[in-house]
Coordinates of C-alpha atoms in Angstrom, one line a residue:
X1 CA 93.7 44.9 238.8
X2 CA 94.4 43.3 235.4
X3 CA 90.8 44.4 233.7
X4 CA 92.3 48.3 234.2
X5 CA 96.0 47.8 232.9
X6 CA 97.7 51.0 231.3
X7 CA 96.8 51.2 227.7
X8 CA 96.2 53.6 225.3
X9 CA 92.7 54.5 226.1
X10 CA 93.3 55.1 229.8
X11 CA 93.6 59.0 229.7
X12 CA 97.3 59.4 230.8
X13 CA 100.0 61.0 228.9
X14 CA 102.5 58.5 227.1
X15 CA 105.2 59.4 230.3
X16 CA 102.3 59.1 232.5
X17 CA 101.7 55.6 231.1
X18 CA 105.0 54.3 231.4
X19 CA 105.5 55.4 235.4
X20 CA 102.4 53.4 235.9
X21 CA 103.5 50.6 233.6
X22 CA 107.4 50.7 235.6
X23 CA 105.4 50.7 238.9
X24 CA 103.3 47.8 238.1
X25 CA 106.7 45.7 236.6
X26 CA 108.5 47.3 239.6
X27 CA 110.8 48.8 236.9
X28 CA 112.5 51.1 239.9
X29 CA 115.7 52.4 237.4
X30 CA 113.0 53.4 235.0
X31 CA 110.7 54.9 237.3
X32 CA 113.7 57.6 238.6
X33 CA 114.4 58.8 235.1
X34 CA 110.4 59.5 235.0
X35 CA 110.4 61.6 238.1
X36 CA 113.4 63.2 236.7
X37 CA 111.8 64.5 234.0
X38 CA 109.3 66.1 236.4
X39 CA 106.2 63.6 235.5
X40 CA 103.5 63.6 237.8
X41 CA 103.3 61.0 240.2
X42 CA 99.7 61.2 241.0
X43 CA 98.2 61.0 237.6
X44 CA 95.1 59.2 237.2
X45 CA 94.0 56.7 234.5
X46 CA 90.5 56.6 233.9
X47 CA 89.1 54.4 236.6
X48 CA 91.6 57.2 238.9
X49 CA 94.2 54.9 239.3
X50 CA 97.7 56.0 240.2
X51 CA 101.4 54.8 239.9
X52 CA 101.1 54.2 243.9
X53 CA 97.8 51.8 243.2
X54 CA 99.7 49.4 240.8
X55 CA 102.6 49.5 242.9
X56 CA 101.1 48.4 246.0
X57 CA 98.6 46.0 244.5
X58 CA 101.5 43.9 242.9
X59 CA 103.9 44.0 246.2
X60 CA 106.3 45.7 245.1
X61 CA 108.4 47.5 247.8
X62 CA 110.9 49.5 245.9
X63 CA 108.1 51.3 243.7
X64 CA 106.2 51.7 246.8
X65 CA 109.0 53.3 248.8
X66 CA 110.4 55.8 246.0
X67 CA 106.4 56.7 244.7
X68 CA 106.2 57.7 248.4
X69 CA 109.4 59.7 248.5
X70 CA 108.6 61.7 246.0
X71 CA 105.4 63.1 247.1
X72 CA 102.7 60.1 246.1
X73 CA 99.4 60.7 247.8
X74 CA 99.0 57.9 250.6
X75 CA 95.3 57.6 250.4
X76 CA 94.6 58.3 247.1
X77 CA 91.6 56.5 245.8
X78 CA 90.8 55.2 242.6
X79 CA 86.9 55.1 241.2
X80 CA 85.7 52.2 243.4
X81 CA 87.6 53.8 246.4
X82 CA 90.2 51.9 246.5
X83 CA 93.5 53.4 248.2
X84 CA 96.9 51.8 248.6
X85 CA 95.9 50.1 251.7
X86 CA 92.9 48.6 250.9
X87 CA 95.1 47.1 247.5
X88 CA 97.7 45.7 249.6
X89 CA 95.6 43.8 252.1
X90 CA 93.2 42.7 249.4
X91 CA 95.8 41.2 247.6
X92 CA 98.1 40.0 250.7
X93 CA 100.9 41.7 250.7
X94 CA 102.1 42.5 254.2
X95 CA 105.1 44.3 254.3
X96 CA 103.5 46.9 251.7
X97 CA 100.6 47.3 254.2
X98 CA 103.4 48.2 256.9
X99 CA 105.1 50.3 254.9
X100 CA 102.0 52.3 254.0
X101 CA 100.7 52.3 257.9
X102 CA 104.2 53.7 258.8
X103 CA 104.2 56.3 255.9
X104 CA 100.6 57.8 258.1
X105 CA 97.7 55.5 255.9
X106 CA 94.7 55.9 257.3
X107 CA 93.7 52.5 258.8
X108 CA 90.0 53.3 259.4
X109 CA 89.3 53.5 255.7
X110 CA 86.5 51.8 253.3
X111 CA 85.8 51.4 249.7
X112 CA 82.7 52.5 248.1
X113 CA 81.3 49.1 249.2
X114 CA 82.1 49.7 252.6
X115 CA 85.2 47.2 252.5
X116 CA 87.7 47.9 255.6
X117 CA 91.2 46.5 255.8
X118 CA 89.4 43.4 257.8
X119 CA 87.0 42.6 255.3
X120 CA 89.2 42.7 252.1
X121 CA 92.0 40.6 254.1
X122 CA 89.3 38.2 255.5
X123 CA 87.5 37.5 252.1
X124 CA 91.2 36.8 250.1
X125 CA 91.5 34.7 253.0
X126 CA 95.2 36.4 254.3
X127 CA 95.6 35.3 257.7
X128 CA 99.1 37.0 258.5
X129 CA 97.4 40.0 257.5
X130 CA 94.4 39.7 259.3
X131 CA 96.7 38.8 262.2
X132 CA 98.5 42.2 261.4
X133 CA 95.4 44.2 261.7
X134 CA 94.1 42.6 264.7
X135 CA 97.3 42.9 267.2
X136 CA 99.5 45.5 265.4
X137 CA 96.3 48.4 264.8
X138 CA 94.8 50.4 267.1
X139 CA 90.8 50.4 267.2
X140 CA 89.6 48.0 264.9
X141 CA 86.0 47.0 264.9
X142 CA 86.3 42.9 264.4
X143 CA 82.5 43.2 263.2
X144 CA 81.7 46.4 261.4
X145 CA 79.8 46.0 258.6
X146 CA 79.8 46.6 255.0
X147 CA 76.9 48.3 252.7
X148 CA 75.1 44.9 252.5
X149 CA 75.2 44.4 256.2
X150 CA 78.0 41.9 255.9
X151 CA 81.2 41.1 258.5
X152 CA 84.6 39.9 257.9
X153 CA 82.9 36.9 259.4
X154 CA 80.5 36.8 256.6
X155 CA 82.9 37.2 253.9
X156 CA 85.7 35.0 254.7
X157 CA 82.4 32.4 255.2
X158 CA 80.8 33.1 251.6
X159 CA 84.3 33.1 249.7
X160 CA 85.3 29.5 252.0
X161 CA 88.4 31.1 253.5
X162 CA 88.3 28.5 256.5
X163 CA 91.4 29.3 258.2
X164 CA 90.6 33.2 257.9
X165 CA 87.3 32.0 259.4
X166 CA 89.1 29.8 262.1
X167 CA 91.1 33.1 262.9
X168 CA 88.3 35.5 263.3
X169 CA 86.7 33.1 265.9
X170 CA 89.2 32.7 268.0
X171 CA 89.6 36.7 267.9
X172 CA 86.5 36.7 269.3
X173 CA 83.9 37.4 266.4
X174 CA 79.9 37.5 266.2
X175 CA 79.1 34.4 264.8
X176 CA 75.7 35.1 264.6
X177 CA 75.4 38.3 262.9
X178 CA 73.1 38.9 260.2
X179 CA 73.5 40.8 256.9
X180 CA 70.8 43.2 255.8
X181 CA 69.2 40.6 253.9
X182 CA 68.8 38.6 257.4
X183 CA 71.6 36.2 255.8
X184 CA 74.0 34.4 258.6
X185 CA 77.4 33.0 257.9
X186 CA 75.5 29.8 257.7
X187 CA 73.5 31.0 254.7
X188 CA 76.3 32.5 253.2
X189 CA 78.6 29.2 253.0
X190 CA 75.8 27.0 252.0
X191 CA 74.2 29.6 248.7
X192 CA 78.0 29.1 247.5
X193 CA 78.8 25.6 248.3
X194 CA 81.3 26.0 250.5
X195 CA 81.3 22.5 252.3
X196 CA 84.5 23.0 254.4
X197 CA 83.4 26.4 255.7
X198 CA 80.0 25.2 256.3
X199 CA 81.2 21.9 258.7
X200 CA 83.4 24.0 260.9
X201 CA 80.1 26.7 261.0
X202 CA 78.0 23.9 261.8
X203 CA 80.3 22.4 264.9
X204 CA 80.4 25.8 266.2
X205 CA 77.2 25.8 266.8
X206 CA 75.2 28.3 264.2
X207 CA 71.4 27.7 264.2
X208 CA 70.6 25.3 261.4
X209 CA 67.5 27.0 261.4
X210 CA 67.8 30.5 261.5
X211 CA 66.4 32.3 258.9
X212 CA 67.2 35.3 256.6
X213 CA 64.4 37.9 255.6
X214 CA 62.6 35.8 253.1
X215 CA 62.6 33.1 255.3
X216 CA 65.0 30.6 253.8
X217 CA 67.1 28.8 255.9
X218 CA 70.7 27.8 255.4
X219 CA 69.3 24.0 254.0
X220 CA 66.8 26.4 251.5
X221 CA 69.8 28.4 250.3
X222 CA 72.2 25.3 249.7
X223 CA 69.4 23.6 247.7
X224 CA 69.2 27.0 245.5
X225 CA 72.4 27.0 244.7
X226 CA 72.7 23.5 243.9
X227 CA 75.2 22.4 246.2
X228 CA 74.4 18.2 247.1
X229 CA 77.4 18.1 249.1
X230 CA 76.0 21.2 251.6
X231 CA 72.6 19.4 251.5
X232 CA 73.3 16.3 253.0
X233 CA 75.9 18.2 255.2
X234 CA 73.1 20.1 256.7
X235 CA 70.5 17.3 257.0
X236 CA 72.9 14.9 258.7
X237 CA 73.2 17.8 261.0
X238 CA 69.4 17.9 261.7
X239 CA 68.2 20.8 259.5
X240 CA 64.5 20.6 258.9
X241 CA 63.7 19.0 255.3
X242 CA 60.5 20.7 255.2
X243 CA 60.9 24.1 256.1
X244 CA 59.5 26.6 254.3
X245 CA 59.5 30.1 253.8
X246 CA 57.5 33.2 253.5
X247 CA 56.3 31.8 250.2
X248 CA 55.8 28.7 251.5
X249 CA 58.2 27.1 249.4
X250 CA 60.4 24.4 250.5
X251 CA 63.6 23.0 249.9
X252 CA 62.5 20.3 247.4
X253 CA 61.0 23.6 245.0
X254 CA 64.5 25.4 245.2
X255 CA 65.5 21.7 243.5
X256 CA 62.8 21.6 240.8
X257 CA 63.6 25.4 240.0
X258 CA 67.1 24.7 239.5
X259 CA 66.5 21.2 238.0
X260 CA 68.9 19.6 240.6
X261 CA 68.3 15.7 240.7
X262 CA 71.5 15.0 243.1
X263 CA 69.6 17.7 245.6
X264 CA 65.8 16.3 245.4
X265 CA 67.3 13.0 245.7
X266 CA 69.0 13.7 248.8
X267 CA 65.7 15.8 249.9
X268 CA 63.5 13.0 249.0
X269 CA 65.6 10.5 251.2
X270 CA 65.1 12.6 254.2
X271 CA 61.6 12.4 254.0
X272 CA 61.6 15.9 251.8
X273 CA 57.7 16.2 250.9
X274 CA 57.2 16.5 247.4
X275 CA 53.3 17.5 247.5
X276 CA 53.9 20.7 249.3
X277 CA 52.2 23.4 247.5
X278 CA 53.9 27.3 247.4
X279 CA 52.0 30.8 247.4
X280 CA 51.0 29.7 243.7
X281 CA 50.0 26.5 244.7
X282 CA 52.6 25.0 242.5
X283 CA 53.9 22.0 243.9
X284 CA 58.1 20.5 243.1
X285 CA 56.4 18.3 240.1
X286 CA 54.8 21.9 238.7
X287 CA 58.0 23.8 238.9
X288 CA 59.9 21.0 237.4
X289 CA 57.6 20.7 234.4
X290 CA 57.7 24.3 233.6
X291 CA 60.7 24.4 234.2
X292 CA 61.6 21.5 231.8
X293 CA 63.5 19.0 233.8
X294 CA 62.8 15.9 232.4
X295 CA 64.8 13.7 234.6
X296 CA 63.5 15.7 237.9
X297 CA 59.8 15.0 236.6
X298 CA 60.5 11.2 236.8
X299 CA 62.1 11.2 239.7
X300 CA 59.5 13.2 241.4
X301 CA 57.0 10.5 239.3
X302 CA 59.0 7.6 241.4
X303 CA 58.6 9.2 244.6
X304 CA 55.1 9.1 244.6
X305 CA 54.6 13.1 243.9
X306 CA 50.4 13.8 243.3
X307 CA 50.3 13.9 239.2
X308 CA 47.1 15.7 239.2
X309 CA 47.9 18.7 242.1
X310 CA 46.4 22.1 241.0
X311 CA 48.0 25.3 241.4
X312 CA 46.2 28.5 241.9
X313 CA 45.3 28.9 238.7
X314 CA 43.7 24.8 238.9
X315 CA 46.3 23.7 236.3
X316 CA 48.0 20.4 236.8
X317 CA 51.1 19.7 235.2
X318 CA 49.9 18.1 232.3
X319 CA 48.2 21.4 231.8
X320 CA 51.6 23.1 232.1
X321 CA 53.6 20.3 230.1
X322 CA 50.4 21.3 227.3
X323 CA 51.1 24.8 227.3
X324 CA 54.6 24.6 227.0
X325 CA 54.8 22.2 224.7
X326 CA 57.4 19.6 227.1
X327 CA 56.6 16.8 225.0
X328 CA 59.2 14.3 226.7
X329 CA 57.3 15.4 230.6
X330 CA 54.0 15.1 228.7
X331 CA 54.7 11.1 227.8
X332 CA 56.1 10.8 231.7
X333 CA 53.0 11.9 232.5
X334 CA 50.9 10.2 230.2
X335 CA 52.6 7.0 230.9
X336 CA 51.9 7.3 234.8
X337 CA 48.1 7.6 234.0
X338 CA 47.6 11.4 234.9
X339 CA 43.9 12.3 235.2
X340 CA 42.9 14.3 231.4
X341 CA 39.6 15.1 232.3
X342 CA 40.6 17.7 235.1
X343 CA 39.9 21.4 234.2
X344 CA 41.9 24.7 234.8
X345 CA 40.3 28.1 235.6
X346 CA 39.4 28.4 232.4
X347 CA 37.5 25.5 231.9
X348 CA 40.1 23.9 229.4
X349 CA 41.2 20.1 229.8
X350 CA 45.1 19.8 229.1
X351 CA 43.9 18.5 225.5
X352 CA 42.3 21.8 225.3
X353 CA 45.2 23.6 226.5
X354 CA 47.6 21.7 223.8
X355 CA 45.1 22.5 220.9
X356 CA 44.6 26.3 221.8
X357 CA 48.3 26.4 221.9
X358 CA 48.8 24.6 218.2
X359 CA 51.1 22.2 219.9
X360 CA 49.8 19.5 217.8
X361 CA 52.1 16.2 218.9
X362 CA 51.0 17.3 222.2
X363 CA 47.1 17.0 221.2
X364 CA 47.7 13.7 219.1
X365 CA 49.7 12.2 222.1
X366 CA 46.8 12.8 224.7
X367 CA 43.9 11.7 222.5
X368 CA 46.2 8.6 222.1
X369 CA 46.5 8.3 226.2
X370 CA 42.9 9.3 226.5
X371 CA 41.5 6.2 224.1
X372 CA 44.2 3.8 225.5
X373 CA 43.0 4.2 229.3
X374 CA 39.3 4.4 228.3
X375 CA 39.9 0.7 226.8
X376 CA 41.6 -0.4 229.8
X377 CA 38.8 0.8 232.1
X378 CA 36.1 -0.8 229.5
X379 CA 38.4 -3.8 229.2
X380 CA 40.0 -4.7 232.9
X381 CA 40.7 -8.4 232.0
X382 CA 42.6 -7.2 229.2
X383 CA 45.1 -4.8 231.2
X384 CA 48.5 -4.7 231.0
X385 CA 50.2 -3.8 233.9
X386 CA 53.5 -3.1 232.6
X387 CA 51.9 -0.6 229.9
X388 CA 50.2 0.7 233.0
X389 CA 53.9 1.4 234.0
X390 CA 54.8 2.9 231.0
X391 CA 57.2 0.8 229.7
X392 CA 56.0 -1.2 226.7
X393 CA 53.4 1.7 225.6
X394 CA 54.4 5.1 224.1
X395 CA 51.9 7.8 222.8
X396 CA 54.3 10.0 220.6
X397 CA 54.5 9.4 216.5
X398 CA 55.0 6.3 215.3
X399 CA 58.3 6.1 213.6
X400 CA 59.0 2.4 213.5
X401 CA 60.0 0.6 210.3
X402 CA 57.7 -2.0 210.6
X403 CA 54.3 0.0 210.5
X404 CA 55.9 2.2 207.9
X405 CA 54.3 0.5 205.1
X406 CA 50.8 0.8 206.5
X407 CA 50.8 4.5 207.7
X408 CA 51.8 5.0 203.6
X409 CA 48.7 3.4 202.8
X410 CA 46.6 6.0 205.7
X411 CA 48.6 8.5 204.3
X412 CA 47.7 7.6 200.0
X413 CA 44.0 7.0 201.8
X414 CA 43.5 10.8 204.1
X415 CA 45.1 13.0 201.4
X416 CA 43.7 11.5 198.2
X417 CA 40.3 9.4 199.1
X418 CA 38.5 10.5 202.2
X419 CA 36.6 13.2 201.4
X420 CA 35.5 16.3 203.5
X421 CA 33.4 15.4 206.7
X422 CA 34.4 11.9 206.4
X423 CA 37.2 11.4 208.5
X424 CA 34.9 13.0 211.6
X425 CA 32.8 10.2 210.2
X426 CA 35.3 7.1 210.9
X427 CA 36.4 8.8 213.7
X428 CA 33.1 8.9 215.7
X429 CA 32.9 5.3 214.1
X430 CA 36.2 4.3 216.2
X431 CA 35.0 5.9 219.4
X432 CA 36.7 9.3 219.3
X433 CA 34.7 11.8 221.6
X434 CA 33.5 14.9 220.2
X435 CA 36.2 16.9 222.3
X436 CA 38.9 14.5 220.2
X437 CA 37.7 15.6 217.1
X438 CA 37.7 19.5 218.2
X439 CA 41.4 19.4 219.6
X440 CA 42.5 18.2 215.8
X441 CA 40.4 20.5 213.6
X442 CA 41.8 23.2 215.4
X443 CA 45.3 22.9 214.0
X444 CA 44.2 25.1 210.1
X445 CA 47.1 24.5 207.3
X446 CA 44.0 26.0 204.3
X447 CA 41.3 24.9 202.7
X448 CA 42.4 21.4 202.2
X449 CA 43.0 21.2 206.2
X450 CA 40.8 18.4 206.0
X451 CA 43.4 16.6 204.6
X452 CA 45.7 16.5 207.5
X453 CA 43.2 16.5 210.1
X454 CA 42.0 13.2 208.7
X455 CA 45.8 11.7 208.8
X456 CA 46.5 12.4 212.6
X457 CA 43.0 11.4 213.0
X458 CA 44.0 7.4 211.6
X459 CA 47.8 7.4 213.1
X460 CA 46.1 8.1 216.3
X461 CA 43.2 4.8 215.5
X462 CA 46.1 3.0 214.2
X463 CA 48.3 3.6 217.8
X464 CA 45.0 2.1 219.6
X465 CA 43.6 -0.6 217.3
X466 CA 47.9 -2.1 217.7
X467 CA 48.0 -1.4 221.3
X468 CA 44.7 -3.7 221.4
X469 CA 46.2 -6.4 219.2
X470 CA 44.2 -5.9 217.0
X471 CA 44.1 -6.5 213.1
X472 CA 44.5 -3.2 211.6
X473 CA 43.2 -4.2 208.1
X474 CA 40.3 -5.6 209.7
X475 CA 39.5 -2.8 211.4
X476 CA 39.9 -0.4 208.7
X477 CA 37.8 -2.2 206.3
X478 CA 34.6 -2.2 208.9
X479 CA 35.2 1.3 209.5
X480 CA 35.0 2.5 205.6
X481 CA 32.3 0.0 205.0
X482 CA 30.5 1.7 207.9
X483 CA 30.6 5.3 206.6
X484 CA 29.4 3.6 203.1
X485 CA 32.9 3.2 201.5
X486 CA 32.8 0.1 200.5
X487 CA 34.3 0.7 197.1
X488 CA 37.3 2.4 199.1
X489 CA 37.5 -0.1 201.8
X490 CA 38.1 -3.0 199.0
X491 CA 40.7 -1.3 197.2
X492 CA 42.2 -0.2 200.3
X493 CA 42.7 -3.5 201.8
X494 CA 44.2 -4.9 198.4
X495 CA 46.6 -2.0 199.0
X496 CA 47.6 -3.5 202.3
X497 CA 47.4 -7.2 201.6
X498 CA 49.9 -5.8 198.1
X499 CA 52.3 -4.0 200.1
X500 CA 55.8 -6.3 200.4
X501 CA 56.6 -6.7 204.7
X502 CA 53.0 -5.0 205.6
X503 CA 52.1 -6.1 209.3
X504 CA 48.8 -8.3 209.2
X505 CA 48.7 -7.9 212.5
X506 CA 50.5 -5.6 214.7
X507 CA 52.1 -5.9 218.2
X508 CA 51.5 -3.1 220.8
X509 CA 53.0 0.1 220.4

């Protein structure tokens, strides 16, 4: 009742105001000299809240008694139909609610929610007044339902009121009982991670597997709502790991939508399937890339999850990582050796997909990945398999100190020397494929573009020709010479050979 406490915006007339402030302080001496004065006990604020409403919400007795004396409106309701009775079991105050049935409350009342005596009792979890209800009123209905469909059995469930629950069982209770979205007390519990609840729910007996109208079960709505605890609650009580629902999602894609590692984990060790496609076709490791979980992505890399599934629209999640621009995902992927030659709907590659999209680490990365597994298929003997692992290799920018020096020089050498057209030329020289070349004349900075393009174009030769142990100066004089540069390749490599701490030959990146 707090958010609606008398102020000067409510409506009410400054004596109006201060019965309803003496009644909520249970100011009782102050509250006489109000009626006195002939001020009206039933005025409304603006939510139509009276005197009678702040008294009985806050327990207090006297107020209660001398509002009711003096001709206070028992079932008065305020804008959410609230009424004195509904206030006092809501907020568990017994004796009110006896003073109020005594005075001729009407005990078959709801709010505008459809909230009876039971349900607000059971959901503030106030056994004695749930006990009250039960033995001391006549004709109470122990599972009527509320406007969502929803028991007292439900609520004291979904708000973890266990010993309300306990007491609503042993008063004999449907335990089964759905709400109107098909939701048990089971599903109820385990959507709000409440783990006590949800064990004594579970060693009553409630079908693990029942399910609600989109077909989740109470495992599928724990994992939603993130809850590890109610997970691994549920499986070591035998719910089905691979369950899914009407969209054929399982339990491990609630995980990847919420980015929730302890709950894929737990999934995962319970033989959760992680290849499982939904009505999109997206699989967990889909969802988790667009979704931009980083960590779930490797861990969904580790448990052996297909890298180069399509969804319905042929897009593997390199193709989503490309359009989204999720750098970090894009290097897990790159690193586990992802397929790049694999085509969406479209037609487009994930290269293609990065380029369209101007996301233009993303297309210098996966030209990078592209020319590093091509020389590990042309050159077997000379594999690595712990770059094959992904952890010596990396395919975003180069920021290390100790190459520094020489990107300088490619820098000096792309913006000043190479000419138009003859970056394409050393590129095609060093093996890049035409599709290479298109991805990074797409990204258009003006008429000097050329410029630019022709700089990613030699960080991305200078990531391979290091990966390969190679000598860099070496290479780069050859490669010049080749496109008839010999006058730029000499004074190039006097550049390099000048430059104080430049790498002769560099270690893999």
């Amino acid at each position: 009742m707090e958010e609606h406490l008398p102020g000067e915006t409510d409506g009410l007339l400054p004596l109006e105001r201060q019965l309803h402030e003496a009644a909520r302080r249970n100011n009782v001496g102050r509250m006489k000299e109000l009626i006195r004065s002939r001020v009206n006990v039933r005025a409304r604020n603006h939510v139509d809240r009276v005197a009678l409403h702040w008294a009985a919400g806050a327990g207090h007795e006297q107020a209660v008694r001398l509002l009711l004396e003096h001709e206070a409106a028992v079932d008065d309701e305020d804008a959410f139909g609230m009424n004195a009775l509904l206030l006092s079991a809501w907020f568990g105050h017994l004796q009110i609610l006896q003073i109020l049935v005594n005075s001729g409350a009407k005990i078959h009342c709801e709010n505008k929610d459809g909230l009876t005596l039971l349900h607000c009792a059971a959901q503030k979890g106030h056994v004695p007044v749930l006990a009250f209800i039960m033995e001391d009123l006549e004709d109470v209905a122990l599972d009527h339902a509320d406007k969502l469909g929803r028991t007292a059995f439900h609520l004291a469930a979904a708000h973890g009121q266990l010993e309300a629950l306990d007491f609503l069982v042993g008063s004999g209770c449907d335990h089964s009982v759905k709400d109107k979205d098909g939701n048990t007390a089971l599903h109820l519990a385990a959507a709000r991670g409440r783990l006590a609840v949800l064990q004594q729910l579970v060693d009553i007996g409630l079908d693990l597997e029942e399910r609600n109208a989109e077909g989740l079960t109470a495992l599928h709505a724990a994992a939603e709502g993130t809850h590890p605890d109610c997970v691994r609650l549920l499986l070591a009580a035998g719910s089905s790991v691979n369950a899914l629902t009407q969209k054929e999602q399982s339990c491990l894609h609630f995980a990847a939508l919420s980015g929730s590692e302890d709950v894929a984990r737990a999934l995962i060790h319970s033989g959760g399937c992680t290849n499982v496609a939904d009505h999109q076709g997206a699989s967990p490791m889909h969802l988790a890339v667009k979704h931009n979980f980083p960590t779930l992505v490797q861990l969904l890399i580790d448990a052996g999850s297909d890298l180069d599934a399509t969804d319905n629209r042929q897009q593997t999640p390199l193709h989503l990582a490309a359009e989204h621009a999720r750098q970090d995902i894009a290097e897990m992927l790159l690193a586990a050796g992802v397929n790049l030659h694999l085509r969406d709907k479209q037609g487009k590659t994930a290269l293609a997909v990065a380029a369209r999209s101007n996301h233009i680490s993303l297309v210098d990365m996966i030209i990078k990945a592209d020319r590093f597994y091509q020389r590990e298929k042309d050159h077997p003997s000379l594999r690595d398999p712990g770059d094959l692992a992904g952890k010596s290799v990396t395919f975003k920018q180069d920021h290390r100190q100790e190459t520094q020096p020489l990107r300088a020089v490619l820098w000096r050498l792309a913006s000043r020397y190479l000419r138009p057209l003859e970056w394409k030329k050393l590129a095609y020289c060093w093996g890049f494929s035409e599709a290479h070349v298109h991805a990074i004349e797409q990204q258009w900075t003006g008429t000097k573009s050329y410029q630019e393009h022709g700089h990613r174009m030699l960080l991305i030769w200078l990531h391979g020709v290091t990966a390969a142990g190679e000598n860099p100066s070496k290479v780069l004089f050859e490669g010049l010479v080749a496109i008839g540069r010999r006058d730029l390749a000499e004074s190039t490599r006097r550049k390099i050979n000048a430059g104080p701490g430049t790498p002769r030959r560099c270690t893999a990146m």
